[in-house]
Amino acid sequence: MFKGIITDIGTITDTTTHSNSDQIFHIKTQNLSSINKGDSIACSGVCLTVVDIMSDTFTVQASQETMKVANLNTWRIGKKINLEQAMRLSDKIDGHLVQGHVDGIVKILTINQNLDSHEIKLSCPQELIKFVAKKSSVTLDGVSLTVNSVINQEFTVNITPYTWENTTFQYNKVNDYLNLEIDIIARYLDQFMQHKCSINTINFTTLLFTTIIS
């Protein structure tokens, strides 16, 4: 699990296709001292396992399923990506609970400066927009954000100066694609409603929330 609070910006130094068609990425970071083989790292919102470490670079391996749903096919040498190590149970949750399981990608439609902040408008796939609500939490390229507005299949988020300067949003442009992870509660509530379980919706929500924060 993660918090959606970025701790470093990494750089793709190399990428190769493994013999089994998985994709290998080599990522340079300045905070390698606390990273070990087998660790889970959120790489622009995608939970990946560290398979090797060398000098100032660690290596991760992404399956074809991950490549299909996320924006990893745009990762080239020199690409900047957001990094976050897995949270500890004792950590303060500054953002919101993030799994690192990308649901799909959203397209940047506009980037407008609003005083010191930036407002980004995004186009969301039809099958995912139902999970995006005003004032709800979403994760974009690994960053925990609050939704400002939702109109049809578009929604907006506000990027504060600190977040802009300490994440890859500063490098984004119109028509770029970002990884989207919907809120975990919305995902499980939808699954619950689809199966029409016998328990009361309110009781289920209370139970789920209690389980998550306990």
mmCIF file of N, CA, C and O in Angstrom, residues 30-106:
data_model
loop_
_atom_site.group_PDB
_atom_site.id
_atom_site.type_symbol
_atom_site.label_atom_id
_atom_site.label_comp_id
_atom_site.label_asym_id
_atom_site.label_seq_id
_atom_site.Cartn_x
_atom_site.Cartn_y
_atom_site.Cartn_z
ATOM 1 N N GLN A 30 18.028 9.234 -6.559
ATOM 2 C CA GLN A 30 18.995 9.755 -5.597
ATOM 3 C C GLN A 30 18.790 9.140 -4.213
ATOM 4 O O GLN A 30 19.615 9.334 -3.322
ATOM 5 N N ASN A 31 17.699 8.421 -4.017
ATOM 6 C CA ASN A 31 17.380 7.854 -2.699
ATOM 7 C C ASN A 31 17.419 6.330 -2.728
ATOM 8 O O ASN A 31 16.457 5.662 -2.370
ATOM 9 N N LEU A 32 18.533 5.779 -3.164
ATOM 10 C CA LEU A 32 18.633 4.333 -3.327
ATOM 11 C C LEU A 32 19.003 3.623 -2.026
ATOM 12 O O LEU A 32 18.810 2.411 -1.904
ATOM 13 N N SER A 33 19.504 4.333 -1.035
ATOM 14 C CA SER A 33 20.021 3.702 0.179
ATOM 15 C C SER A 33 18.957 2.923 0.944
ATOM 16 O O SER A 33 19.263 1.938 1.630
ATOM 17 N N SER A 34 17.692 3.340 0.833
ATOM 18 C CA SER A 34 16.622 2.670 1.573
ATOM 19 C C SER A 34 15.855 1.657 0.736
ATOM 20 O O SER A 34 14.858 1.093 1.177
ATOM 21 N N ILE A 35 16.308 1.403 -0.491
ATOM 22 C CA ILE A 35 15.633 0.468 -1.396
ATOM 23 C C ILE A 35 16.394 -0.861 -1.418
ATOM 24 O O ILE A 35 17.620 -0.890 -1.547
ATOM 25 N N ASN A 36 15.646 -1.964 -1.296
ATOM 26 C CA ASN A 36 16.232 -3.303 -1.333
ATOM 27 C C ASN A 36 15.546 -4.162 -2.378
ATOM 28 O O ASN A 36 14.410 -3.869 -2.800
ATOM 29 N N LYS A 37 16.230 -5.223 -2.798
ATOM 30 C CA LYS A 37 15.610 -6.179 -3.715
ATOM 31 C C LYS A 37 14.332 -6.733 -3.084
ATOM 32 O O LYS A 37 14.301 -7.031 -1.891
ATOM 33 N N GLY A 38 13.297 -6.849 -3.897
ATOM 34 C CA GLY A 38 12.027 -7.371 -3.416
ATOM 35 C C GLY A 38 11.083 -6.303 -2.919
ATOM 36 O O GLY A 38 9.899 -6.587 -2.664
ATOM 37 N N ASP A 39 11.574 -5.073 -2.756
ATOM 38 C CA ASP A 39 10.708 -3.979 -2.306
ATOM 39 C C ASP A 39 9.665 -3.639 -3.367
ATOM 40 O O ASP A 39 9.913 -3.786 -4.571
ATOM 41 N N SER A 40 8.533 -3.156 -2.898
ATOM 42 C CA SER A 40 7.508 -2.632 -3.797
ATOM 43 C C SER A 40 7.704 -1.126 -3.926
ATOM 44 O O SER A 40 7.782 -0.419 -2.923
ATOM 45 N N ILE A 41 7.781 -0.654 -5.157
ATOM 46 C CA ILE A 41 7.945 0.767 -5.445
ATOM 47 C C ILE A 41 6.821 1.199 -6.377
ATOM 48 O O ILE A 41 6.564 0.552 -7.406
ATOM 49 N N ALA A 42 6.130 2.288 -6.026
ATOM 50 C CA ALA A 42 5.134 2.863 -6.930
ATOM 51 C C ALA A 42 5.871 3.748 -7.918
ATOM 52 O O ALA A 42 6.456 4.759 -7.548
ATOM 53 N N CYS A 43 5.855 3.328 -9.181
ATOM 54 C CA CYS A 43 6.541 4.054 -10.247
ATOM 55 C C CYS A 43 5.491 4.759 -11.097
ATOM 56 O O CYS A 43 4.814 4.114 -11.904
ATOM 57 N N SER A 44 5.331 6.069 -10.870
ATOM 58 C CA SER A 44 4.236 6.838 -11.478
ATOM 59 C C SER A 44 2.905 6.122 -11.278
ATOM 60 O O SER A 44 2.087 6.006 -12.195
ATOM 61 N N GLY A 45 2.726 5.621 -10.058
ATOM 62 C CA GLY A 45 1.453 5.023 -9.685
ATOM 63 C C GLY A 45 1.337 3.533 -9.898
ATOM 64 O O GLY A 45 0.356 2.924 -9.471
ATOM 65 N N VAL A 46 2.325 2.914 -10.538
ATOM 66 C CA VAL A 46 2.296 1.481 -10.815
ATOM 67 C C VAL A 46 3.151 0.751 -9.784
ATOM 68 O O VAL A 46 4.352 1.008 -9.675
ATOM 69 N N CYS A 47 2.546 -0.154 -9.022
ATOM 70 C CA CYS A 47 3.290 -0.918 -8.032
ATOM 71 C C CYS A 47 4.147 -1.970 -8.737
ATOM 72 O O CYS A 47 3.629 -2.889 -9.377
ATOM 73 N N LEU A 48 5.468 -1.819 -8.631
ATOM 74 C CA LEU A 48 6.407 -2.741 -9.265
ATOM 75 C C LEU A 48 7.413 -3.225 -8.230
ATOM 76 O O LEU A 48 7.691 -2.540 -7.248
ATOM 77 N N THR A 49 7.953 -4.421 -8.467
ATOM 78 C CA THR A 49 8.901 -5.032 -7.539
ATOM 79 C C THR A 49 10.330 -4.806 -8.009
ATOM 80 O O THR A 49 10.646 -5.007 -9.191
ATOM 81 N N VAL A 50 11.183 -4.406 -7.083
ATOM 82 C CA VAL A 50 12.600 -4.216 -7.396
ATOM 83 C C VAL A 50 13.247 -5.589 -7.578
ATOM 84 O O VAL A 50 13.240 -6.417 -6.667
ATOM 85 N N VAL A 51 13.813 -5.833 -8.757
ATOM 86 C CA VAL A 51 14.428 -7.134 -9.041
ATOM 87 C C VAL A 51 15.945 -7.063 -9.048
ATOM 88 O O VAL A 51 16.623 -8.095 -8.992
ATOM 89 N N ASP A 52 16.504 -5.856 -9.111
ATOM 90 C CA ASP A 52 17.961 -5.729 -9.095
ATOM 91 C C ASP A 52 18.333 -4.304 -8.696
ATOM 92 O O ASP A 52 17.548 -3.364 -8.887
ATOM 93 N N ILE A 53 19.522 -4.146 -8.127
ATOM 94 C CA ILE A 53 20.037 -2.836 -7.738
ATOM 95 C C ILE A 53 21.499 -2.763 -8.141
ATOM 96 O O ILE A 53 22.271 -3.686 -7.899
ATOM 97 N N MET A 54 21.861 -1.655 -8.780
ATOM 98 C CA MET A 54 23.244 -1.475 -9.199
ATOM 99 C C MET A 54 23.600 0.001 -9.139
ATOM 100 O O MET A 54 22.925 0.825 -9.760
ATOM 101 N N SER A 55 24.605 0.350 -8.368
ATOM 102 C CA SER A 55 25.069 1.723 -8.237
ATOM 103 C C SER A 55 23.906 2.617 -7.813
ATOM 104 O O SER A 55 23.335 2.431 -6.751
ATOM 105 N N ASP A 56 23.515 3.584 -8.645
ATOM 106 C CA ASP A 56 22.423 4.499 -8.306
ATOM 107 C C ASP A 56 21.140 4.175 -9.070
ATOM 108 O O ASP A 56 20.278 5.027 -9.256
ATOM 109 N N THR A 57 21.013 2.911 -9.506
ATOM 110 C CA THR A 57 19.889 2.506 -10.358
ATOM 111 C C THR A 57 19.255 1.225 -9.835
ATOM 112 O O THR A 57 19.954 0.315 -9.382
ATOM 113 N N PHE A 58 17.928 1.172 -9.876
ATOM 114 C CA PHE A 58 17.243 -0.082 -9.566
ATOM 115 C C PHE A 58 16.437 -0.531 -10.781
ATOM 116 O O PHE A 58 16.108 0.269 -11.663
ATOM 117 N N THR A 59 16.146 -1.833 -10.806
ATOM 118 C CA THR A 59 15.478 -2.433 -11.960
ATOM 119 C C THR A 59 14.137 -3.010 -11.551
ATOM 120 O O THR A 59 14.009 -3.638 -10.497
ATOM 121 N N VAL A 60 13.128 -2.785 -12.399
ATOM 122 C CA VAL A 60 11.804 -3.356 -12.182
ATOM 123 C C VAL A 60 11.348 -4.057 -13.458
ATOM 124 O O VAL A 60 11.864 -3.800 -14.545
ATOM 125 N N GLN A 61 10.404 -4.967 -13.287
ATOM 126 C CA GLN A 61 9.899 -5.748 -14.406
ATOM 127 C C GLN A 61 8.383 -5.630 -14.452
ATOM 128 O O GLN A 61 7.701 -5.856 -13.463
ATOM 129 N N ALA A 62 7.850 -5.241 -15.618
ATOM 130 C CA ALA A 62 6.409 -5.037 -15.784
ATOM 131 C C ALA A 62 5.836 -6.077 -16.726
ATOM 132 O O ALA A 62 6.386 -6.336 -17.801
ATOM 133 N N SER A 63 4.720 -6.677 -16.326
ATOM 134 C CA SER A 63 4.069 -7.693 -17.156
ATOM 135 C C SER A 63 3.316 -7.036 -18.303
ATOM 136 O O SER A 63 3.067 -5.826 -18.309
ATOM 137 N N GLN A 64 2.915 -7.850 -19.269
ATOM 138 C CA GLN A 64 2.146 -7.336 -20.401
ATOM 139 C C GLN A 64 0.793 -6.799 -19.960
ATOM 140 O O GLN A 64 0.271 -5.839 -20.538
ATOM 141 N N GLU A 65 0.192 -7.382 -18.914
ATOM 142 C CA GLU A 65 -1.083 -6.881 -18.406
ATOM 143 C C GLU A 65 -0.908 -5.467 -17.860
ATOM 144 O O GLU A 65 -1.750 -4.587 -18.098
ATOM 145 N N THR A 66 0.182 -5.243 -17.142
ATOM 146 C CA THR A 66 0.466 -3.904 -16.630
ATOM 147 C C THR A 66 0.707 -2.931 -17.772
ATOM 148 O O THR A 66 0.238 -1.781 -17.744
ATOM 149 N N MET A 67 1.411 -3.363 -18.794
ATOM 150 C CA MET A 67 1.684 -2.514 -19.949
ATOM 151 C C MET A 67 0.389 -2.112 -20.657
ATOM 152 O O MET A 67 0.282 -1.006 -21.210
ATOM 153 N N LYS A 68 -0.615 -2.988 -20.631
ATOM 154 C CA LYS A 68 -1.876 -2.709 -21.330
ATOM 155 C C LYS A 68 -2.684 -1.603 -20.650
ATOM 156 O O LYS A 68 -3.311 -0.787 -21.321
ATOM 157 N N VAL A 69 -2.712 -1.617 -19.313
ATOM 158 C CA VAL A 69 -3.602 -0.702 -18.603
ATOM 159 C C VAL A 69 -2.934 0.613 -18.211
ATOM 160 O O VAL A 69 -3.623 1.600 -17.920
ATOM 161 N N ALA A 70 -1.599 0.651 -18.179
ATOM 162 C CA ALA A 70 -0.879 1.843 -17.724
ATOM 163 C C ALA A 70 -0.168 2.524 -18.894
ATOM 164 O O ALA A 70 -0.226 2.059 -20.033
ATOM 165 N N ASN A 71 0.516 3.637 -18.584
ATOM 166 C CA ASN A 71 1.172 4.403 -19.650
ATOM 167 C C ASN A 71 2.640 4.034 -19.826
ATOM 168 O O ASN A 71 3.421 4.828 -20.347
ATOM 169 N N LEU A 72 3.014 2.839 -19.399
ATOM 170 C CA LEU A 72 4.420 2.433 -19.444
ATOM 171 C C LEU A 72 4.969 2.341 -20.864
ATOM 172 O O LEU A 72 6.185 2.382 -21.054
ATOM 173 N N ASN A 73 4.091 2.226 -21.855
ATOM 174 C CA ASN A 73 4.588 2.170 -23.239
ATOM 175 C C ASN A 73 5.117 3.532 -23.708
ATOM 176 O O ASN A 73 5.692 3.625 -24.795
ATOM 177 N N THR A 74 4.922 4.570 -22.899
ATOM 178 C CA THR A 74 5.483 5.891 -23.228
ATOM 179 C C THR A 74 6.801 6.135 -22.504
ATOM 180 O O THR A 74 7.411 7.193 -22.672
ATOM 181 N N TRP A 75 7.225 5.180 -21.676
ATOM 182 C CA TRP A 75 8.466 5.351 -20.923
ATOM 183 C C TRP A 75 9.663 5.100 -21.825
ATOM 184 O O TRP A 75 9.885 3.982 -22.290
ATOM 185 N N ARG A 76 10.418 6.138 -22.066
ATOM 186 C CA ARG A 76 11.624 6.063 -22.878
ATOM 187 C C ARG A 76 12.813 6.509 -22.033
ATOM 188 O O ARG A 76 12.650 7.066 -20.954
ATOM 189 N N ILE A 77 14.021 6.297 -22.533
ATOM 190 C CA ILE A 77 15.222 6.747 -21.833
ATOM 191 C C ILE A 77 15.129 8.257 -21.620
ATOM 192 O O ILE A 77 14.838 9.017 -22.550
ATOM 193 N N GLY A 78 15.349 8.682 -20.387
ATOM 194 C CA GLY A 78 15.253 10.095 -20.041
ATOM 195 C C GLY A 78 13.908 10.484 -19.452
ATOM 196 O O GLY A 78 13.773 11.596 -18.912
ATOM 197 N N LYS A 79 12.914 9.604 -19.531
ATOM 198 C CA LYS A 79 11.586 9.878 -18.985
ATOM 199 C C LYS A 79 11.651 10.024 -17.467
ATOM 200 O O LYS A 79 12.270 9.226 -16.761
ATOM 201 N N LYS A 80 11.005 11.070 -16.933
ATOM 202 C CA LYS A 80 10.936 11.286 -15.490
ATOM 203 C C LYS A 80 9.673 10.614 -14.940
ATOM 204 O O LYS A 80 8.590 10.742 -15.523
ATOM 205 N N ILE A 81 9.827 9.900 -13.821
ATOM 206 C CA ILE A 81 8.683 9.229 -13.222
ATOM 207 C C ILE A 81 8.643 9.484 -11.719
ATOM 208 O O ILE A 81 9.675 9.648 -11.084
ATOM 209 N N ASN A 82 7.436 9.514 -11.176
ATOM 210 C CA ASN A 82 7.255 9.696 -9.734
ATOM 211 C C ASN A 82 7.561 8.395 -8.996
ATOM 212 O O ASN A 82 7.167 7.312 -9.463
ATOM 213 N N LEU A 83 8.215 8.503 -7.850
ATOM 214 C CA LEU A 83 8.561 7.319 -7.057
ATOM 215 C C LEU A 83 8.029 7.454 -5.629
ATOM 216 O O LEU A 83 8.073 8.532 -5.034
ATOM 217 N N GLU A 84 7.503 6.354 -5.113
ATOM 218 C CA GLU A 84 7.095 6.282 -3.714
ATOM 219 C C GLU A 84 7.311 4.863 -3.212
ATOM 220 O O GLU A 84 6.879 3.896 -3.853
ATOM 221 N N GLN A 85 7.991 4.737 -2.074
ATOM 222 C CA GLN A 85 8.162 3.424 -1.470
ATOM 223 C C GLN A 85 6.912 3.038 -0.683
ATOM 224 O O GLN A 85 6.134 3.905 -0.244
ATOM 225 N N ALA A 86 6.726 1.740 -0.495
ATOM 226 C CA ALA A 86 5.547 1.249 0.219
ATOM 227 C C ALA A 86 5.509 1.816 1.628
ATOM 228 O O ALA A 86 6.544 2.000 2.278
ATOM 229 N N MET A 87 4.293 2.112 2.102
ATOM 230 C CA MET A 87 4.138 2.698 3.424
ATOM 231 C C MET A 87 4.288 1.649 4.515
ATOM 232 O O MET A 87 4.113 0.450 4.284
ATOM 233 N N ARG A 88 4.648 2.103 5.710
ATOM 234 C CA ARG A 88 4.669 1.253 6.892
ATOM 235 C C ARG A 88 3.341 1.403 7.627
ATOM 236 O O ARG A 88 2.667 2.433 7.514
ATOM 237 N N LEU A 89 2.978 0.394 8.402
ATOM 238 C CA LEU A 89 1.718 0.454 9.126
ATOM 239 C C LEU A 89 1.689 1.598 10.133
ATOM 240 O O LEU A 89 0.629 2.101 10.494
ATOM 241 N N SER A 90 2.858 2.028 10.572
ATOM 242 C CA SER A 90 2.934 3.110 11.553
ATOM 243 C C SER A 90 2.936 4.500 10.913
ATOM 244 O O SER A 90 2.922 5.509 11.615
ATOM 245 N N ASP A 91 2.950 4.553 9.574
ATOM 246 C CA ASP A 91 3.031 5.837 8.886
ATOM 247 C C ASP A 91 1.759 6.652 9.026
ATOM 248 O O ASP A 91 0.647 6.111 9.101
ATOM 249 N N LYS A 92 1.929 7.968 9.033
ATOM 250 C CA LYS A 92 0.802 8.882 8.940
ATOM 251 C C LYS A 92 0.343 8.923 7.489
ATOM 252 O O LYS A 92 1.154 9.011 6.570
ATOM 253 N N ILE A 93 -0.973 8.817 7.251
ATOM 254 C CA ILE A 93 -1.498 8.822 5.890
ATOM 255 C C ILE A 93 -1.771 10.269 5.490
ATOM 256 O O ILE A 93 -2.820 10.836 5.790
ATOM 257 N N ASP A 94 -0.816 10.882 4.790
ATOM 258 C CA ASP A 94 -0.955 12.275 4.387
ATOM 259 C C ASP A 94 -1.857 12.426 3.163
ATOM 260 O O ASP A 94 -2.518 13.441 3.001
ATOM 261 N N GLY A 95 -1.874 11.422 2.299
ATOM 262 C CA GLY A 95 -2.719 11.470 1.107
ATOM 263 C C GLY A 95 -3.967 10.641 1.316
ATOM 264 O O GLY A 95 -4.838 10.985 2.113
ATOM 265 N N HIS A 96 -4.057 9.493 0.619
ATOM 266 C CA HIS A 96 -5.117 8.526 0.873
ATOM 267 C C HIS A 96 -4.566 7.149 0.540
ATOM 268 O O HIS A 96 -3.463 7.023 -0.001
ATOM 269 N N LEU A 97 -5.279 6.103 0.902
ATOM 270 C CA LEU A 97 -4.785 4.744 0.685
ATOM 271 C C LEU A 97 -4.753 4.417 -0.807
ATOM 272 O O LEU A 97 -5.777 4.464 -1.489
ATOM 273 N N VAL A 98 -3.569 4.073 -1.286
ATOM 274 C CA VAL A 98 -3.332 3.801 -2.703
ATOM 275 C C VAL A 98 -2.742 2.404 -2.832
ATOM 276 O O VAL A 98 -1.834 2.035 -2.090
ATOM 277 N N GLN A 99 -3.253 1.607 -3.774
ATOM 278 C CA GLN A 99 -2.770 0.235 -3.946
ATOM 279 C C GLN A 99 -1.647 0.112 -4.969
ATOM 280 O O GLN A 99 -0.912 -0.862 -4.971
ATOM 281 N N GLY A 100 -1.549 1.066 -5.860
ATOM 282 C CA GLY A 100 -0.583 0.931 -6.949
ATOM 283 C C GLY A 100 -1.113 0.051 -8.065
ATOM 284 O O GLY A 100 -0.341 -0.439 -8.893
ATOM 285 N N HIS A 101 -2.434 -0.137 -8.093
ATOM 286 C CA HIS A 101 -3.085 -0.930 -9.143
ATOM 287 C C HIS A 101 -3.801 0.019 -10.095
ATOM 288 O O HIS A 101 -4.906 0.501 -9.806
ATOM 289 N N VAL A 102 -3.176 0.326 -11.200
ATOM 290 C CA VAL A 102 -3.719 1.301 -12.148
ATOM 291 C C VAL A 102 -4.966 0.746 -12.823
ATOM 292 O O VAL A 102 -4.989 -0.401 -13.278
ATOM 293 N N ASP A 103 -6.011 1.581 -12.884
ATOM 294 C CA ASP A 103 -7.274 1.174 -13.507
ATOM 295 C C ASP A 103 -7.334 1.534 -14.986
ATOM 296 O O ASP A 103 -8.072 0.913 -15.754
ATOM 297 N N GLY A 104 -6.584 2.537 -15.396
ATOM 298 C CA GLY A 104 -6.588 2.972 -16.787
ATOM 299 C C GLY A 104 -5.800 4.261 -16.927
ATOM 300 O O GLY A 104 -5.140 4.712 -15.977
ATOM 301 N N ILE A 105 -5.860 4.847 -18.099
ATOM 302 C CA ILE A 105 -5.133 6.096 -18.333
ATOM 303 C C ILE A 105 -6.113 7.202 -18.699
ATOM 304 O O ILE A 105 -7.176 6.958 -19.256
ATOM 305 N N VAL A 106 -5.732 8.438 -18.327
ATOM 306 C CA VAL A 106 -6.531 9.620 -18.654
ATOM 307 C C VAL A 106 -5.651 10.570 -19.465
ATOM 308 O O VAL A 106 -4.431 10.578 -19.327
#
